[in-house]
Coordinates of C-alpha atoms in Angstrom, one line a residue:
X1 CA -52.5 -115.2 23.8
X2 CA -55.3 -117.7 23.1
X3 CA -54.0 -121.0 22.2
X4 CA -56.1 -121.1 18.5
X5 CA -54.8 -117.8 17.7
X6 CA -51.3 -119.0 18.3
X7 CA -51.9 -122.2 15.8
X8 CA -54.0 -120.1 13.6
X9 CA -50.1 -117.6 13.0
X10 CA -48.4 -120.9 12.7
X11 CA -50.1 -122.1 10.4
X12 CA -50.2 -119.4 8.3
X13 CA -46.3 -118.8 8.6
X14 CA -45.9 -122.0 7.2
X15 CA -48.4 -121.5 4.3
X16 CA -46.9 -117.6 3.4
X17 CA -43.4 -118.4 3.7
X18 CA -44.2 -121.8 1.3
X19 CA -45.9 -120.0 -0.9
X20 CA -44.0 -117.0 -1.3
X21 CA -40.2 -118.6 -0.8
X22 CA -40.7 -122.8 -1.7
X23 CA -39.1 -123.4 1.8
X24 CA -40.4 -123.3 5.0
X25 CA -39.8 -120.8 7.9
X26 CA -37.3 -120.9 10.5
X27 CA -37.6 -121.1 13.9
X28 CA -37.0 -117.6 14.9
X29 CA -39.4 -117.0 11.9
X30 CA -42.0 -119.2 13.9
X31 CA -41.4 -118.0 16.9
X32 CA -42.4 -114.7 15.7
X33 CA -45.7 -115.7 14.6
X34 CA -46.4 -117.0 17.7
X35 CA -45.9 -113.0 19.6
X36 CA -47.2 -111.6 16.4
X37 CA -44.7 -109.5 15.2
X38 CA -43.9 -110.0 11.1
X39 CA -41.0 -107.5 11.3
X40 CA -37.6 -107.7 12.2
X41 CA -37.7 -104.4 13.2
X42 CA -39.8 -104.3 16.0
X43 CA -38.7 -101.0 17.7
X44 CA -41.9 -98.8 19.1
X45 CA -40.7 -95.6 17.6
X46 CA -40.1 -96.9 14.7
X47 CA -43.7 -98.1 14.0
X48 CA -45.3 -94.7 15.4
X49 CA -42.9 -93.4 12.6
X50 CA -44.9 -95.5 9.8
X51 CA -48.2 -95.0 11.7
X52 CA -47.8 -91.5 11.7
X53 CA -46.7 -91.6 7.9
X54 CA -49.7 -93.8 6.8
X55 CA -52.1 -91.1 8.5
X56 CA -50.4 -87.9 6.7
X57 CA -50.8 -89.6 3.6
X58 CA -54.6 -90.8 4.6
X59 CA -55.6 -87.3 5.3
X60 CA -53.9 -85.7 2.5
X61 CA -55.8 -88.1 0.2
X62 CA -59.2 -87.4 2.3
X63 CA -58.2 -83.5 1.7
X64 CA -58.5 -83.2 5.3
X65 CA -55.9 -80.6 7.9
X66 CA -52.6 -82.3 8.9
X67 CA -53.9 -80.3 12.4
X68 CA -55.0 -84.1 13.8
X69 CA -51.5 -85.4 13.2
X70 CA -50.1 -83.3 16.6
X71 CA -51.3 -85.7 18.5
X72 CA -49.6 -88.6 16.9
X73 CA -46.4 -86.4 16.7
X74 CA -47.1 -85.7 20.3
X75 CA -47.2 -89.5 21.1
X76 CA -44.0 -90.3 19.3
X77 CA -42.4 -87.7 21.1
X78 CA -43.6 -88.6 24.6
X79 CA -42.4 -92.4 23.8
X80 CA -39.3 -91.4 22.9
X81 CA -38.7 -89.5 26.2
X82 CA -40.1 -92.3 28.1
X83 CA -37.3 -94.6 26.2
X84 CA -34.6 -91.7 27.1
X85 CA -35.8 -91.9 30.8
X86 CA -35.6 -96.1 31.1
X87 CA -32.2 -95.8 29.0
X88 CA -33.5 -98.9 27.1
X89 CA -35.1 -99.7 23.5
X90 CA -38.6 -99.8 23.6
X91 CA -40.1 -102.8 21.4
X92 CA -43.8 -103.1 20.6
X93 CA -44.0 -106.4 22.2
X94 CA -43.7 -104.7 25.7
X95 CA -46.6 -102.8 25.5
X96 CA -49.7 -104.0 28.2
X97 CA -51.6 -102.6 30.3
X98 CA -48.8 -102.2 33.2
X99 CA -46.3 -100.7 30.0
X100 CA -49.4 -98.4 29.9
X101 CA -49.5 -97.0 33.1
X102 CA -45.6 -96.5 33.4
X103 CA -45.8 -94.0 30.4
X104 CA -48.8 -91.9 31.8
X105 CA -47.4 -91.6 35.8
X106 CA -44.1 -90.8 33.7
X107 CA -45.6 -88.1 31.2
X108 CA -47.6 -86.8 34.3
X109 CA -44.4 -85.8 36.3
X110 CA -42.4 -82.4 35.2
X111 CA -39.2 -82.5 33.3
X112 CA -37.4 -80.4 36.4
X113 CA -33.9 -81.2 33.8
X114 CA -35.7 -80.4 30.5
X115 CA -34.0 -76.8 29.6
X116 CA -34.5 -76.7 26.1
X117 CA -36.0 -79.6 23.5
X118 CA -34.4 -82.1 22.0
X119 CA -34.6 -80.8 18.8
X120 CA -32.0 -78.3 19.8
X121 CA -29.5 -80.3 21.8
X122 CA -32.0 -81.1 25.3
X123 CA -32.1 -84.2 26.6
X124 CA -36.6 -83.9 26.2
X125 CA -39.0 -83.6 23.4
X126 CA -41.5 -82.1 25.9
X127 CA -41.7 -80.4 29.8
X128 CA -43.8 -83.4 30.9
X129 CA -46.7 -82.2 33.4
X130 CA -49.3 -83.4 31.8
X131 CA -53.0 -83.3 32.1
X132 CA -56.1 -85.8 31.9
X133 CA -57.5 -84.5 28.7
X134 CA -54.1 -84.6 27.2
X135 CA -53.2 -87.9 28.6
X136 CA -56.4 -89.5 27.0
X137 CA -55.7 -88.0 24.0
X138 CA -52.6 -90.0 23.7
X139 CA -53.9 -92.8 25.2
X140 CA -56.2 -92.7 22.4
X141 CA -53.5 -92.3 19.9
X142 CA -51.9 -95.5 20.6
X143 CA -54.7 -97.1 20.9
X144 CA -55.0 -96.4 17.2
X145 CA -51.5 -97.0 16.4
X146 CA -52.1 -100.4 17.7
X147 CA -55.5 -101.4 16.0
X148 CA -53.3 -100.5 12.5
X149 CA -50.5 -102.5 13.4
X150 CA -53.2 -105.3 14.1
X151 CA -54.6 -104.7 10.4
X152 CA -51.2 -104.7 9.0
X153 CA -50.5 -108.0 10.2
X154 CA -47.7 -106.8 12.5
X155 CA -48.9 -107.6 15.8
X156 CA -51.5 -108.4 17.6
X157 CA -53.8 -105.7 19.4
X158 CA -52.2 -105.8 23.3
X159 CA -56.2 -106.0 24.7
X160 CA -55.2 -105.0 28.2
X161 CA -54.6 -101.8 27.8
X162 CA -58.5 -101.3 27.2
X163 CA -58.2 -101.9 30.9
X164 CA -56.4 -98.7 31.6
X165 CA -58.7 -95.8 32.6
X166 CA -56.5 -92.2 33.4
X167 CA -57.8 -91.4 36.6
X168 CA -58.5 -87.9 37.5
X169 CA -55.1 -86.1 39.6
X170 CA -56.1 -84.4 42.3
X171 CA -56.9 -81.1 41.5
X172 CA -57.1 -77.7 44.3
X173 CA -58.6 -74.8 42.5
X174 CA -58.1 -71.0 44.5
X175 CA -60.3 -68.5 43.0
X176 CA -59.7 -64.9 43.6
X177 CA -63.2 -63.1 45.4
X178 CA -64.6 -59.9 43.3
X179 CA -63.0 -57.8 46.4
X180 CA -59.3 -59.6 45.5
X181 CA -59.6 -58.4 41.8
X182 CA -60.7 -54.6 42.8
X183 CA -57.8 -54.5 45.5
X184 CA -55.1 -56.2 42.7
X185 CA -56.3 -53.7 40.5
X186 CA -56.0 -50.6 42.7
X187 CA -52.5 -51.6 43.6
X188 CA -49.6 -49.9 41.4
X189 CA -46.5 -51.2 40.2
X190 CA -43.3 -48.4 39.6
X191 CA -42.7 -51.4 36.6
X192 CA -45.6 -50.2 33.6
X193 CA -45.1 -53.3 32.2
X194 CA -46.6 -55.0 35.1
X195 CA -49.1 -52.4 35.9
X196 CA -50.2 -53.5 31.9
X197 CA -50.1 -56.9 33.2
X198 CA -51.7 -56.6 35.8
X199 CA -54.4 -54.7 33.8
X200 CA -54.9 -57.6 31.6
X201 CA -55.5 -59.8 34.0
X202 CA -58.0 -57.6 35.2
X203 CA -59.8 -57.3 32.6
X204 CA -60.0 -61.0 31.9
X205 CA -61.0 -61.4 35.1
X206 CA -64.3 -59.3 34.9
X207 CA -64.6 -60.6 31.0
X208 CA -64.1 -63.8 31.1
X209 CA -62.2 -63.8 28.0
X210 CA -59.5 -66.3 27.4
X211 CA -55.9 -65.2 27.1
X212 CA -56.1 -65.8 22.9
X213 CA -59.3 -64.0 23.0
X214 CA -58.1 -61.1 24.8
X215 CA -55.2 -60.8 22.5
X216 CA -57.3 -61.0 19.1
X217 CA -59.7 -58.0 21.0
X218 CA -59.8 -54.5 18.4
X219 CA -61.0 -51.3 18.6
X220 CA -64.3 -52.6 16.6
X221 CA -65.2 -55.2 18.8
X222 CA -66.6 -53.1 21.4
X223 CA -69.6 -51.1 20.9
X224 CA -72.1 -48.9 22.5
X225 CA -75.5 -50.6 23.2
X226 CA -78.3 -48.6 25.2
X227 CA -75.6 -46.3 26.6
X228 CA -73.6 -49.0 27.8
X229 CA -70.3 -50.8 26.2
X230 CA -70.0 -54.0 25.1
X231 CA -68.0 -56.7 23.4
X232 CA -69.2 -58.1 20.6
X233 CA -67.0 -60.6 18.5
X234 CA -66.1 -64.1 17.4
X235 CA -64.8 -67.1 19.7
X236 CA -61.5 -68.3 18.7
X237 CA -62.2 -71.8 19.8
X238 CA -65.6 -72.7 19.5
X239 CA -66.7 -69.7 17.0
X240 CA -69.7 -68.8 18.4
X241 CA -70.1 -65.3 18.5
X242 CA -69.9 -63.3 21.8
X243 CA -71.6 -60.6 23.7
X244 CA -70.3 -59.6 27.0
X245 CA -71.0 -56.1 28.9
X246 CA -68.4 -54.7 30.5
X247 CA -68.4 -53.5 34.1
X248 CA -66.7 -49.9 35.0
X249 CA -63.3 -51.1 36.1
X250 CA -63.2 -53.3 32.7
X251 CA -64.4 -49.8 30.8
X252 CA -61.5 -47.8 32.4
X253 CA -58.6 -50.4 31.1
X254 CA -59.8 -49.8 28.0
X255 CA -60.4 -45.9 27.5
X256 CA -56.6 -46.1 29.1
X257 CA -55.2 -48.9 26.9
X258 CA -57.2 -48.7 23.7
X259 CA -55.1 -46.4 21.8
X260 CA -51.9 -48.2 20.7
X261 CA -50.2 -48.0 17.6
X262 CA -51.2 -51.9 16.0
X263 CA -55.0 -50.8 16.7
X264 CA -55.7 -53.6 19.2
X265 CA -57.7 -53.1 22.4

């Protein structure tokens, strides 16, 4: 910390505590002016508790979906396995950039002990494994935490961890060739339950559909156009509407699967 910055929470100790109390501060009271932190309890869940708290009630007053909390949720719960795996209190003072790093290779590696959450006895919150996009989104989280605990006067914004960047893992993608679909698809299973699953696949192969898609699909999304059929009907994700012919093997899985009691193709 910058040497005026330090003076600059000094001095204001001094004049708060004065002001407010007629006496001034001790030394422990100084001391943590000088780190930054205006709390005694300093614990890092504990403050992603209030964060989180302070942005329910912000988006309940802004009318807006407590959907954008999950990832504040998420980050509380991936701190509080990281303080599980260390076996030690995590305080808000030990976050930097190197802090940083430590809780993304952790939430990168797989829980191989997790076997149910903690929630229900388990020693997790979550199965680890995982990816960029995900990682950044909590990167991002606590990043936010951080810039209110700077504007509450708690402590000061850790600036090093704008230094962290989540670097891509290494990623090997197999593909399956159109000749590896046809011969999965032509091979039979005694099990119909698999031979249904394997169908599925199938057919999202030669769609492109994803799983959430394919499981929304109903008899009245697929239509006749010009002879041929088609599937007509709205994203899930993005909401966009979609219109994707169908080849003959994708045709066949669903004359022989499109007549089940719930309606759904």
């Amino acid at each position: 910390m910058e040497i005026e910055v330090m003076q600059t929470n000094i001095e204001d100790c001094i004049k708060n505590h004065f002001l407010e109390n007629k006496t001034y501060p001790t030394i422990n009271e100084l001391k943590n002016s000088i780190t930054g932190i205006a709390s005694t309890n300093n614990e890092m869940i504990y403050w992603l508790k209030e964060f989180i708290e302070v942005k329910k009630t912000d988006l309940i007053s802004e009318n807006r979906s407590e959907s954008s909390i999950k990832d504040y949720d998420n980050l509380l719960s991936l701190v509080d396995d990281f303080q599980t795996s260390i076996n030690s209190v995590i305080i808000i003072s030990d976050v930097n950039k190197i802090w940083v790093q430590k809780l993304i290779a952790f939430a990168r590696e797989k829980r191989t002990d997790f076997d149910k959450p903690k929630s229900k006895g388990g020693k997790y919150n979550l199965r680890g494994n995982l990816k960029d996009n995900t990682l950044k989104k909590r990167l991002s989280a606590l990043k936010s935490c951080f810039n209110w605990l700077q504007d509450s006067k708690v402590i000061s914004y850790p600036a090093s961890i704008n230094k962290v960047k989540i670097k891509p893992a290494k990623i090997i993608r197999t593909t399956l060739s159109k000749e590896e679909v046809k011969a999965f698809y032509e091979t039979d299973f005694k099990d119909s339950k698999l031979n249904y699953i394997k169908s599925m696949f199938v057919f999202a192969c030669y769609t492109g559909l994803r799983f959430s898609d394919l499981c929304a699909l109903k008899k009245e999304h697929f239509v006749n156009i010009n002879g041929k059929t088609a599937i007509i009907f709205e994203n899930l994700k993005t909401g966009e509407t979609c219109n994707i012919n169908i080849n003959s093997i994708a045709l066949e899985i669903w004359n022989k699967y499109k007549e089940d009691e719930k309606g759904n193709a």
